[in-house]
JSON list of C-alpha atoms in Angstrom, two decimals:
[
{"chain": "A", "resi": 1202, "resn": "MET", "atom": "CA", "xyz": [-138.16, 94.92, -174.35]},
{"chain": "A", "resi": 1203, "resn": "ALA", "atom": "CA", "xyz": [-140.85, 93.46, -176.61]},
{"chain": "A", "resi": 1204, "resn": "GLU", "atom": "CA", "xyz": [-143.30, 91.34, -175.00]},
{"chain": "A", "resi": 1205, "resn": "LEU", "atom": "CA", "xyz": [-142.87, 87.70, -174.85]},
{"chain": "A", "resi": 1206, "resn": "ILE", "atom": "CA", "xyz": [-146.30, 86.89, -176.09]},
{"chain": "A", "resi": 1207, "resn": "GLN", "atom": "CA", "xyz": [-147.48, 89.17, -178.83]},
{"chain": "A", "resi": 1208, "resn": "TYR", "atom": "CA", "xyz": [-151.52, 89.18, -179.28]},
{"chain": "A", "resi": 1209, "resn": "GLN", "atom": "CA", "xyz": [-153.21, 89.99, -182.44]},
{"chain": "A", "resi": 1210, "resn": "VAL", "atom": "CA", "xyz": [-156.59, 89.59, -183.70]},
{"chain": "A", "resi": 1211, "resn": "ARG", "atom": "CA", "xyz": [-156.86, 88.39, -187.26]},
{"chain": "A", "resi": 1212, "resn": "ASP", "atom": "CA", "xyz": [-160.00, 87.20, -189.06]},
{"chain": "A", "resi": 1213, "resn": "ARG", "atom": "CA", "xyz": [-161.65, 86.48, -185.44]},
{"chain": "A", "resi": 1214, "resn": "VAL", "atom": "CA", "xyz": [-158.63, 84.41, -184.52]},
{"chain": "A", "resi": 1215, "resn": "ALA", "atom": "CA", "xyz": [-156.37, 85.27, -181.65]},
{"chain": "A", "resi": 1216, "resn": "VAL", "atom": "CA", "xyz": [-152.66, 84.81, -183.03]},
{"chain": "A", "resi": 1217, "resn": "LEU", "atom": "CA", "xyz": [-150.37, 84.43, -179.90]},
{"chain": "A", "resi": 1218, "resn": "THR", "atom": "CA", "xyz": [-146.84, 84.63, -181.22]},
{"chain": "A", "resi": 1219, "resn": "ILE", "atom": "CA", "xyz": [-144.08, 83.54, -178.62]},
{"chain": "A", "resi": 1220, "resn": "ASN", "atom": "CA", "xyz": [-141.27, 85.94, -179.08]},
{"chain": "A", "resi": 1221, "resn": "ASN", "atom": "CA", "xyz": [-138.46, 85.05, -176.76]},
{"chain": "A", "resi": 1222, "resn": "PRO", "atom": "CA", "xyz": [-135.48, 84.65, -179.03]},
{"chain": "A", "resi": 1223, "resn": "PRO", "atom": "CA", "xyz": [-133.04, 82.78, -180.24]},
{"chain": "A", "resi": 1224, "resn": "VAL", "atom": "CA", "xyz": [-135.10, 79.76, -179.86]},
{"chain": "A", "resi": 1225, "resn": "ASN", "atom": "CA", "xyz": [-138.14, 80.73, -177.78]},
{"chain": "A", "resi": 1226, "resn": "ALA", "atom": "CA", "xyz": [-137.21, 78.81, -175.03]},
{"chain": "A", "resi": 1227, "resn": "MET", "atom": "CA", "xyz": [-139.75, 78.44, -172.09]},
{"chain": "A", "resi": 1228, "resn": "GLY", "atom": "CA", "xyz": [-138.04, 80.66, -169.96]},
{"chain": "A", "resi": 1229, "resn": "PRO", "atom": "CA", "xyz": [-139.52, 82.75, -167.18]},
{"chain": "A", "resi": 1230, "resn": "GLY", "atom": "CA", "xyz": [-142.59, 84.48, -168.50]},
{"chain": "A", "resi": 1231, "resn": "VAL", "atom": "CA", "xyz": [-143.16, 82.48, -171.35]},
{"chain": "A", "resi": 1232, "resn": "LEU", "atom": "CA", "xyz": [-145.71, 79.97, -169.99]},
{"chain": "A", "resi": 1233, "resn": "GLU", "atom": "CA", "xyz": [-147.14, 82.52, -167.81]},
{"chain": "A", "resi": 1234, "resn": "GLY", "atom": "CA", "xyz": [-147.54, 84.82, -170.83]},
{"chain": "A", "resi": 1235, "resn": "ILE", "atom": "CA", "xyz": [-149.32, 82.15, -172.90]},
{"chain": "A", "resi": 1236, "resn": "ASP", "atom": "CA", "xyz": [-151.62, 81.41, -170.03]},
{"chain": "A", "resi": 1237, "resn": "ALA", "atom": "CA", "xyz": [-152.55, 84.94, -169.54]},
{"chain": "A", "resi": 1238, "resn": "ASN", "atom": "CA", "xyz": [-153.18, 85.60, -173.27]},
{"chain": "A", "resi": 1239, "resn": "VAL", "atom": "CA", "xyz": [-155.17, 82.32, -173.35]},
{"chain": "A", "resi": 1240, "resn": "GLU", "atom": "CA", "xyz": [-157.46, 83.69, -170.91]},
{"chain": "A", "resi": 1241, "resn": "ARG", "atom": "CA", "xyz": [-157.55, 87.16, -172.69]},
{"chain": "A", "resi": 1242, "resn": "ALA", "atom": "CA", "xyz": [-158.41, 85.37, -175.85]},
{"chain": "A", "resi": 1243, "resn": "ASN", "atom": "CA", "xyz": [-161.33, 83.61, -173.96]},
{"chain": "A", "resi": 1244, "resn": "GLY", "atom": "CA", "xyz": [-162.82, 86.96, -172.76]},
{"chain": "A", "resi": 1245, "resn": "ASP", "atom": "CA", "xyz": [-162.38, 88.70, -176.26]},
{"chain": "A", "resi": 1246, "resn": "ALA", "atom": "CA", "xyz": [-165.69, 89.04, -177.88]},
{"chain": "A", "resi": 1247, "resn": "ASP", "atom": "CA", "xyz": [-164.07, 89.43, -181.15]},
{"chain": "A", "resi": 1248, "resn": "VAL", "atom": "CA", "xyz": [-162.25, 86.02, -181.05]},
{"chain": "A", "resi": 1249, "resn": "ASP", "atom": "CA", "xyz": [-163.80, 82.56, -182.04]},
{"chain": "A", "resi": 1250, "resn": "ALA", "atom": "CA", "xyz": [-160.35, 80.57, -181.96]},
{"chain": "A", "resi": 1251, "resn": "ILE", "atom": "CA", "xyz": [-156.73, 80.86, -180.83]},
{"chain": "A", "resi": 1252, "resn": "VAL", "atom": "CA", "xyz": [-153.43, 79.97, -182.69]},
{"chain": "A", "resi": 1253, "resn": "ILE", "atom": "CA", "xyz": [-149.90, 79.87, -180.81]},
{"chain": "A", "resi": 1254, "resn": "ILE", "atom": "CA", "xyz": [-147.12, 80.18, -183.02]},
{"chain": "A", "resi": 1255, "resn": "GLY", "atom": "CA", "xyz": [-143.39, 80.85, -182.43]},
{"chain": "A", "resi": 1256, "resn": "ALA", "atom": "CA", "xyz": [-141.53, 84.18, -183.90]},
{"chain": "A", "resi": 1257, "resn": "GLY", "atom": "CA", "xyz": [-138.61, 83.39, -186.04]},
{"chain": "A", "resi": 1258, "resn": "SER", "atom": "CA", "xyz": [-137.38, 80.09, -187.06]},
{"chain": "A", "resi": 1259, "resn": "THR", "atom": "CA", "xyz": [-138.90, 78.01, -184.64]},
{"chain": "A", "resi": 1260, "resn": "PHE", "atom": "CA", "xyz": [-141.99, 77.03, -182.08]},
{"chain": "A", "resi": 1261, "resn": "ILE", "atom": "CA", "xyz": [-140.47, 76.46, -178.60]},
{"chain": "A", "resi": 1262, "resn": "ALA", "atom": "CA", "xyz": [-137.16, 74.58, -178.84]},
{"chain": "A", "resi": 1263, "resn": "GLY", "atom": "CA", "xyz": [-137.43, 73.33, -175.19]},
{"chain": "A", "resi": 1264, "resn": "ALA", "atom": "CA", "xyz": [-137.25, 74.61, -171.43]},
{"chain": "A", "resi": 1265, "resn": "ASP", "atom": "CA", "xyz": [-134.65, 77.01, -170.39]},
{"chain": "A", "resi": 1266, "resn": "ILE", "atom": "CA", "xyz": [-132.28, 74.81, -168.47]},
{"chain": "A", "resi": 1267, "resn": "LYS", "atom": "CA", "xyz": [-130.89, 77.68, -166.28]},
{"chain": "A", "resi": 1268, "resn": "ILE", "atom": "CA", "xyz": [-134.00, 77.76, -164.27]},
{"chain": "A", "resi": 1269, "resn": "PHE", "atom": "CA", "xyz": [-132.77, 74.48, -162.49]},
{"chain": "A", "resi": 1270, "resn": "GLY", "atom": "CA", "xyz": [-129.85, 76.49, -161.09]},
{"chain": "A", "resi": 1271, "resn": "THR", "atom": "CA", "xyz": [-132.60, 78.52, -159.35]},
{"chain": "A", "resi": 1272, "resn": "LEU", "atom": "CA", "xyz": [-134.07, 75.72, -157.42]},
{"chain": "A", "resi": 1273, "resn": "LYS", "atom": "CA", "xyz": [-132.26, 75.11, -154.36]},
{"chain": "A", "resi": 1274, "resn": "THR", "atom": "CA", "xyz": [-134.79, 73.30, -152.28]},
{"chain": "A", "resi": 1275, "resn": "ARG", "atom": "CA", "xyz": [-137.28, 70.33, -152.73]},
{"chain": "A", "resi": 1276, "resn": "GLN", "atom": "CA", "xyz": [-140.17, 72.43, -151.91]},
{"chain": "A", "resi": 1277, "resn": "GLN", "atom": "CA", "xyz": [-139.03, 75.01, -154.59]},
{"chain": "A", "resi": 1278, "resn": "SER", "atom": "CA", "xyz": [-139.19, 72.37, -157.12]},
{"chain": "A", "resi": 1279, "resn": "LEU", "atom": "CA", "xyz": [-142.41, 71.08, -156.20]},
{"chain": "A", "resi": 1280, "resn": "ALA", "atom": "CA", "xyz": [-144.20, 74.26, -156.31]},
{"chain": "A", "resi": 1281, "resn": "ARG", "atom": "CA", "xyz": [-142.50, 75.17, -159.82]},
{"chain": "A", "resi": 1282, "resn": "SER", "atom": "CA", "xyz": [-144.13, 71.84, -161.17]},
{"chain": "A", "resi": 1283, "resn": "GLU", "atom": "CA", "xyz": [-147.26, 72.41, -159.54]},
{"chain": "A", "resi": 1284, "resn": "GLY", "atom": "CA", "xyz": [-147.55, 75.73, -161.10]},
{"chain": "A", "resi": 1285, "resn": "THR", "atom": "CA", "xyz": [-146.27, 74.58, -164.54]},
{"chain": "A", "resi": 1286, "resn": "HIS", "atom": "CA", "xyz": [-148.84, 71.80, -164.42]},
{"chain": "A", "resi": 1287, "resn": "ALA", "atom": "CA", "xyz": [-151.84, 74.11, -163.45]},
{"chain": "A", "resi": 1288, "resn": "ARG", "atom": "CA", "xyz": [-150.96, 76.54, -166.17]},
{"chain": "A", "resi": 1289, "resn": "LEU", "atom": "CA", "xyz": [-151.10, 73.67, -168.69]},
{"chain": "A", "resi": 1290, "resn": "LYS", "atom": "CA", "xyz": [-154.29, 72.61, -167.48]},
{"chain": "A", "resi": 1291, "resn": "ARG", "atom": "CA", "xyz": [-156.00, 76.06, -167.70]},
{"chain": "A", "resi": 1292, "resn": "ILE", "atom": "CA", "xyz": [-154.57, 76.48, -171.34]},
{"chain": "A", "resi": 1293, "resn": "GLU", "atom": "CA", "xyz": [-155.91, 72.98, -172.12]},
{"chain": "A", "resi": 1294, "resn": "ASP", "atom": "CA", "xyz": [-159.28, 74.18, -170.44]},
{"chain": "A", "resi": 1295, "resn": "SER", "atom": "CA", "xyz": [-159.65, 77.15, -173.18]},
{"chain": "A", "resi": 1296, "resn": "LYS", "atom": "CA", "xyz": [-163.30, 77.31, -174.04]},
{"chain": "A", "resi": 1297, "resn": "LYS", "atom": "CA", "xyz": [-162.44, 78.60, -177.93]},
{"chain": "A", "resi": 1298, "resn": "PRO", "atom": "CA", "xyz": [-160.59, 75.94, -179.82]},
{"chain": "A", "resi": 1299, "resn": "LEU", "atom": "CA", "xyz": [-156.59, 76.28, -179.55]},
{"chain": "A", "resi": 1300, "resn": "ILE", "atom": "CA", "xyz": [-154.25, 75.29, -182.24]},
{"chain": "A", "resi": 1301, "resn": "ALA", "atom": "CA", "xyz": [-150.58, 74.95, -181.82]},
{"chain": "A", "resi": 1302, "resn": "ALA", "atom": "CA", "xyz": [-148.80, 75.94, -185.23]},
{"chain": "A", "resi": 1303, "resn": "ILE", "atom": "CA", "xyz": [-145.38, 74.16, -185.18]},
{"chain": "A", "resi": 1304, "resn": "HIS", "atom": "CA", "xyz": [-142.24, 75.04, -187.22]},
{"chain": "A", "resi": 1305, "resn": "GLY", "atom": "CA", "xyz": [-139.06, 74.54, -186.37]},
{"chain": "A", "resi": 1306, "resn": "ASN", "atom": "CA", "xyz": [-138.56, 72.34, -183.26]},
{"chain": "A", "resi": 1307, "resn": "ALA", "atom": "CA", "xyz": [-141.34, 71.72, -180.86]},
{"chain": "A", "resi": 1308, "resn": "LEU", "atom": "CA", "xyz": [-139.04, 69.78, -178.01]},
{"chain": "A", "resi": 1309, "resn": "GLY", "atom": "CA", "xyz": [-139.30, 68.97, -174.35]},
{"chain": "A", "resi": 1310, "resn": "GLY", "atom": "CA", "xyz": [-141.42, 71.70, -172.94]},
{"chain": "A", "resi": 1311, "resn": "GLY", "atom": "CA", "xyz": [-142.27, 73.04, -176.22]},
{"chain": "A", "resi": 1312, "resn": "LEU", "atom": "CA", "xyz": [-144.11, 69.83, -177.28]},
{"chain": "A", "resi": 1313, "resn": "GLU", "atom": "CA", "xyz": [-145.67, 69.81, -173.87]},
{"chain": "A", "resi": 1314, "resn": "VAL", "atom": "CA", "xyz": [-147.18, 73.10, -174.46]},
{"chain": "A", "resi": 1315, "resn": "ALA", "atom": "CA", "xyz": [-148.29, 71.93, -177.90]},
{"chain": "A", "resi": 1316, "resn": "MET", "atom": "CA", "xyz": [-150.06, 68.85, -176.51]},
{"chain": "A", "resi": 1317, "resn": "SER", "atom": "CA", "xyz": [-151.91, 71.07, -173.98]},
{"chain": "A", "resi": 1318, "resn": "CYS", "atom": "CA", "xyz": [-153.39, 72.75, -177.18]},
{"chain": "A", "resi": 1319, "resn": "HIS", "atom": "CA", "xyz": [-156.46, 71.00, -178.47]},
{"chain": "A", "resi": 1320, "resn": "TYR", "atom": "CA", "xyz": [-154.92, 70.42, -182.22]},
{"chain": "A", "resi": 1321, "resn": "ARG", "atom": "CA", "xyz": [-151.60, 70.88, -183.87]},
{"chain": "A", "resi": 1322, "resn": "ILE", "atom": "CA", "xyz": [-150.60, 71.81, -187.21]},
{"chain": "A", "resi": 1323, "resn": "ILE", "atom": "CA", "xyz": [-147.26, 71.30, -188.37]},
{"chain": "A", "resi": 1324, "resn": "ALA", "atom": "CA", "xyz": [-144.94, 72.60, -191.05]},
{"chain": "A", "resi": 1325, "resn": "PRO", "atom": "CA", "xyz": [-143.37, 69.70, -193.22]},
{"chain": "A", "resi": 1326, "resn": "ASP", "atom": "CA", "xyz": [-139.62, 70.38, -192.29]},
{"chain": "A", "resi": 1327, "resn": "ALA", "atom": "CA", "xyz": [-140.50, 70.96, -188.50]},
{"chain": "A", "resi": 1328, "resn": "LYS", "atom": "CA", "xyz": [-139.73, 68.20, -185.84]},
{"chain": "A", "resi": 1329, "resn": "VAL", "atom": "CA", "xyz": [-140.91, 67.29, -182.42]},
{"chain": "A", "resi": 1330, "resn": "GLY", "atom": "CA", "xyz": [-139.62, 65.23, -179.63]},
{"chain": "A", "resi": 1331, "resn": "GLN", "atom": "CA", "xyz": [-138.93, 64.94, -175.85]},
{"chain": "A", "resi": 1332, "resn": "PRO", "atom": "CA", "xyz": [-134.96, 65.07, -175.50]},
{"chain": "A", "resi": 1333, "resn": "GLU", "atom": "CA", "xyz": [-134.77, 65.36, -171.73]},
{"chain": "A", "resi": 1334, "resn": "VAL", "atom": "CA", "xyz": [-133.19, 62.15, -171.23]},
{"chain": "A", "resi": 1335, "resn": "LEU", "atom": "CA", "xyz": [-130.22, 63.51, -173.01]},
{"chain": "A", "resi": 1336, "resn": "LEU", "atom": "CA", "xyz": [-129.90, 65.68, -169.73]},
{"chain": "A", "resi": 1337, "resn": "GLY", "atom": "CA", "xyz": [-130.72, 63.02, -167.28]},
{"chain": "A", "resi": 1338, "resn": "ILE", "atom": "CA", "xyz": [-134.23, 64.09, -166.73]},
{"chain": "A", "resi": 1339, "resn": "ILE", "atom": "CA", "xyz": [-137.61, 62.67, -167.55]},
{"chain": "A", "resi": 1340, "resn": "PRO", "atom": "CA", "xyz": [-140.28, 64.96, -169.30]},
{"chain": "A", "resi": 1341, "resn": "GLY", "atom": "CA", "xyz": [-141.86, 66.82, -166.35]},
{"chain": "A", "resi": 1342, "resn": "ALA", "atom": "CA", "xyz": [-144.76, 69.05, -167.79]},
{"chain": "A", "resi": 1343, "resn": "GLY", "atom": "CA", "xyz": [-147.08, 66.14, -168.87]},
{"chain": "A", "resi": 1344, "resn": "GLY", "atom": "CA", "xyz": [-144.97, 64.47, -171.85]},
{"chain": "A", "resi": 1345, "resn": "THR", "atom": "CA", "xyz": [-145.30, 61.08, -170.17]},
{"chain": "A", "resi": 1346, "resn": "GLN", "atom": "CA", "xyz": [-149.01, 61.39, -169.95]},
{"chain": "A", "resi": 1347, "resn": "ARG", "atom": "CA", "xyz": [-150.26, 63.24, -172.81]},
{"chain": "A", "resi": 1348, "resn": "LEU", "atom": "CA", "xyz": [-147.66, 61.71, -175.37]},
{"chain": "A", "resi": 1349, "resn": "PRO", "atom": "CA", "xyz": [-149.19, 58.29, -175.00]},
{"chain": "A", "resi": 1350, "resn": "ARG", "atom": "CA", "xyz": [-152.68, 59.65, -175.38]},
{"chain": "A", "resi": 1351, "resn": "LEU", "atom": "CA", "xyz": [-151.88, 60.94, -178.89]},
{"chain": "A", "resi": 1352, "resn": "CYS", "atom": "CA", "xyz": [-149.49, 58.24, -180.50]},
{"chain": "A", "resi": 1353, "resn": "GLY", "atom": "CA", "xyz": [-149.71, 55.22, -178.02]},
{"chain": "A", "resi": 1354, "resn": "ALA", "atom": "CA", "xyz": [-147.44, 53.84, -175.56]},
{"chain": "A", "resi": 1355, "resn": "GLN", "atom": "CA", "xyz": [-144.84, 52.18, -177.78]},
{"chain": "A", "resi": 1356, "resn": "LEU", "atom": "CA", "xyz": [-143.85, 55.26, -179.38]},
{"chain": "A", "resi": 1357, "resn": "ALA", "atom": "CA", "xyz": [-144.28, 57.55, -176.61]},
{"chain": "A", "resi": 1358, "resn": "ILE", "atom": "CA", "xyz": [-141.71, 55.38, -174.70]},
{"chain": "A", "resi": 1359, "resn": "GLU", "atom": "CA", "xyz": [-139.53, 55.53, -177.70]},
{"chain": "A", "resi": 1360, "resn": "MET", "atom": "CA", "xyz": [-139.42, 59.03, -177.53]},
{"chain": "A", "resi": 1361, "resn": "CYS", "atom": "CA", "xyz": [-138.98, 59.72, -174.26]},
{"chain": "A", "resi": 1362, "resn": "THR", "atom": "CA", "xyz": [-136.22, 56.96, -173.57]},
{"chain": "A", "resi": 1363, "resn": "ALA", "atom": "CA", "xyz": [-134.22, 57.61, -176.78]},
{"chain": "A", "resi": 1364, "resn": "GLY", "atom": "CA", "xyz": [-134.65, 61.40, -176.72]},
{"chain": "A", "resi": 1365, "resn": "LYS", "atom": "CA", "xyz": [-134.58, 61.41, -180.74]},
{"chain": "A", "resi": 1366, "resn": "PRO", "atom": "CA", "xyz": [-137.08, 63.79, -182.34]},
{"chain": "A", "resi": 1367, "resn": "ILE", "atom": "CA", "xyz": [-139.32, 62.78, -185.09]},
{"chain": "A", "resi": 1368, "resn": "ASN", "atom": "CA", "xyz": [-140.28, 64.31, -188.59]},
{"chain": "A", "resi": 1369, "resn": "ALA", "atom": "CA", "xyz": [-143.67, 65.94, -189.40]},
{"chain": "A", "resi": 1370, "resn": "ARG", "atom": "CA", "xyz": [-144.86, 62.82, -191.55]},
{"chain": "A", "resi": 1371, "resn": "ARG", "atom": "CA", "xyz": [-143.99, 60.45, -188.73]},
{"chain": "A", "resi": 1372, "resn": "ALA", "atom": "CA", "xyz": [-145.84, 62.67, -186.20]},
{"chain": "A", "resi": 1373, "resn": "ALA", "atom": "CA", "xyz": [-148.99, 63.13, -188.11]},
{"chain": "A", "resi": 1374, "resn": "ASP", "atom": "CA", "xyz": [-148.88, 59.62, -189.08]},
{"chain": "A", "resi": 1375, "resn": "ALA", "atom": "CA", "xyz": [-149.03, 58.82, -185.25]},
{"chain": "A", "resi": 1376, "resn": "GLY", "atom": "CA", "xyz": [-151.34, 61.13, -184.04]},
{"chain": "A", "resi": 1377, "resn": "ILE", "atom": "CA", "xyz": [-149.27, 63.66, -182.27]},
{"chain": "A", "resi": 1378, "resn": "VAL", "atom": "CA", "xyz": [-150.12, 66.47, -184.75]},
{"chain": "A", "resi": 1379, "resn": "ASP", "atom": "CA", "xyz": [-153.21, 66.82, -186.90]},
{"chain": "A", "resi": 1380, "resn": "ASN", "atom": "CA", "xyz": [-152.36, 68.27, -190.15]},
{"chain": "A", "resi": 1381, "resn": "VAL", "atom": "CA", "xyz": [-148.82, 68.88, -192.04]},
{"chain": "A", "resi": 1382, "resn": "ALA", "atom": "CA", "xyz": [-149.24, 72.21, -193.27]},
{"chain": "A", "resi": 1383, "resn": "GLY", "atom": "CA", "xyz": [-148.71, 73.28, -196.80]},
{"chain": "A", "resi": 1384, "resn": "SER", "atom": "CA", "xyz": [-146.31, 76.60, -197.53]},
{"chain": "A", "resi": 1385, "resn": "ASP", "atom": "CA", "xyz": [-148.01, 78.88, -195.33]},
{"chain": "A", "resi": 1386, "resn": "LEU", "atom": "CA", "xyz": [-148.39, 77.43, -191.69]},
{"chain": "A", "resi": 1387, "resn": "LEU", "atom": "CA", "xyz": [-150.05, 80.54, -190.03]},
{"chain": "A", "resi": 1388, "resn": "HIS", "atom": "CA", "xyz": [-152.67, 80.60, -192.94]},
{"chain": "A", "resi": 1389, "resn": "ASP", "atom": "CA", "xyz": [-153.40, 76.71, -192.69]},
{"chain": "A", "resi": 1390, "resn": "ALA", "atom": "CA", "xyz": [-153.59, 77.02, -188.79]},
{"chain": "A", "resi": 1391, "resn": "MET", "atom": "CA", "xyz": [-155.93, 79.85, -189.11]},
{"chain": "A", "resi": 1392, "resn": "ALA", "atom": "CA", "xyz": [-158.11, 78.00, -191.26]},
{"chain": "A", "resi": 1393, "resn": "PHE", "atom": "CA", "xyz": [-157.78, 74.92, -189.13]},
{"chain": "A", "resi": 1394, "resn": "ALA", "atom": "CA", "xyz": [-159.02, 77.02, -185.95]},
{"chain": "A", "resi": 1395, "resn": "LYS", "atom": "CA", "xyz": [-162.00, 78.79, -187.90]},
{"chain": "A", "resi": 1396, "resn": "ALA", "atom": "CA", "xyz": [-163.17, 75.27, -188.85]},
{"chain": "A", "resi": 1397, "resn": "MET", "atom": "CA", "xyz": [-162.96, 73.85, -185.32]},
{"chain": "A", "resi": 1398, "resn": "ALA", "atom": "CA", "xyz": [-164.95, 76.89, -184.14]},
{"chain": "A", "resi": 1399, "resn": "MET", "atom": "CA", "xyz": [-167.58, 76.40, -186.82]},
{"chain": "A", "resi": 1400, "resn": "SER", "atom": "CA", "xyz": [-167.76, 72.82, -185.81]},
{"chain": "A", "resi": 1401, "resn": "GLY", "atom": "CA", "xyz": [-167.48, 73.73, -181.73]},
{"chain": "A", "resi": 1402, "resn": "GLU", "atom": "CA", "xyz": [-165.13, 70.62, -181.32]},
{"chain": "A", "resi": 1403, "resn": "ILE", "atom": "CA", "xyz": [-162.63, 71.07, -178.56]},
{"chain": "A", "resi": 1404, "resn": "ARG", "atom": "CA", "xyz": [-160.48, 67.96, -177.92]},
{"chain": "A", "resi": 1405, "resn": "LYS", "atom": "CA", "xyz": [-158.51, 67.92, -174.62]},
{"chain": "A", "resi": 1406, "resn": "THR", "atom": "CA", "xyz": [-155.45, 65.49, -174.96]},
{"chain": "A", "resi": 1407, "resn": "ARG", "atom": "CA", "xyz": [-155.79, 64.73, -171.19]},
{"chain": "A", "resi": 1408, "resn": "ASP", "atom": "CA", "xyz": [-159.09, 63.00, -172.19]},
{"chain": "A", "resi": 1409, "resn": "LEU", "atom": "CA", "xyz": [-158.06, 60.89, -174.74]},
{"chain": "A", "resi": 1410, "resn": "THR", "atom": "CA", "xyz": [-158.36, 57.21, -173.86]},
{"chain": "A", "resi": 1411, "resn": "THR", "atom": "CA", "xyz": [-158.19, 55.28, -177.41]},
{"chain": "A", "resi": 1412, "resn": "LYS", "atom": "CA", "xyz": [-154.52, 54.68, -177.73]},
{"chain": "A", "resi": 1413, "resn": "ILE", "atom": "CA", "xyz": [-153.84, 53.70, -173.88]}
]
C-alpha cells in the first residue's frame, strides 16, 4: 500500500503529496502523516520551505465521515478533537514557510488543514468551503476560528451556515487564499514557497486579527 503522505524534496522545497484516493479524504492516518512529515521537513537541512498538495484531482475533499461511527463515548469524541487541534497547531507552528497548493476541492477538514498552513495558492477552477452544516454539524477543526481571521466574520458565517463552496477568485478576493495559480499549480506554489523562505516570512492564521 502506498504511503498516505509522500515526501519529496525538489529544489530545496519539501513537497508533501496527500495520496488517499479517490478524494484524499482526511481519514485515519492522513492528518497524522501530514503532521509527521511537516516535522520531518523542519528537521531536513536540505529543505527551506514546504508545499502540501493532493494527488489526483483534488486537495482534501473533506473528512472521512465513517470516523464518527467509531466514536462511542463523549470521552472518545473529546480525545479525537483534542488530538486534531493539537496536530493542526503543530503544523501551523512550522518554522519553515508552509504553503497549501489547492486544486479540485478543499472542503471541510480539507480547508481547515489548508488554513493551518501559512499561505494558500489555488488553481483557477478549484473551490473551497465548509459544508459540514449539510451533515448537521459545524466545522470542528478550527474552521469557525481561522476562517473569519482570513475573510472576516460575514463571509465566514455565510460559508459555515449555508455550506456552499466558493470559487478560486472569490476566495482570493476575500483573503482565504493568497494567489490564484496559472497553468502549473505546483510550480507556482513552489515559487511562492521559495520566495517566502528568502524573505523569512511566516504568517500564522490563528494570530491574524485585522478582519475580526
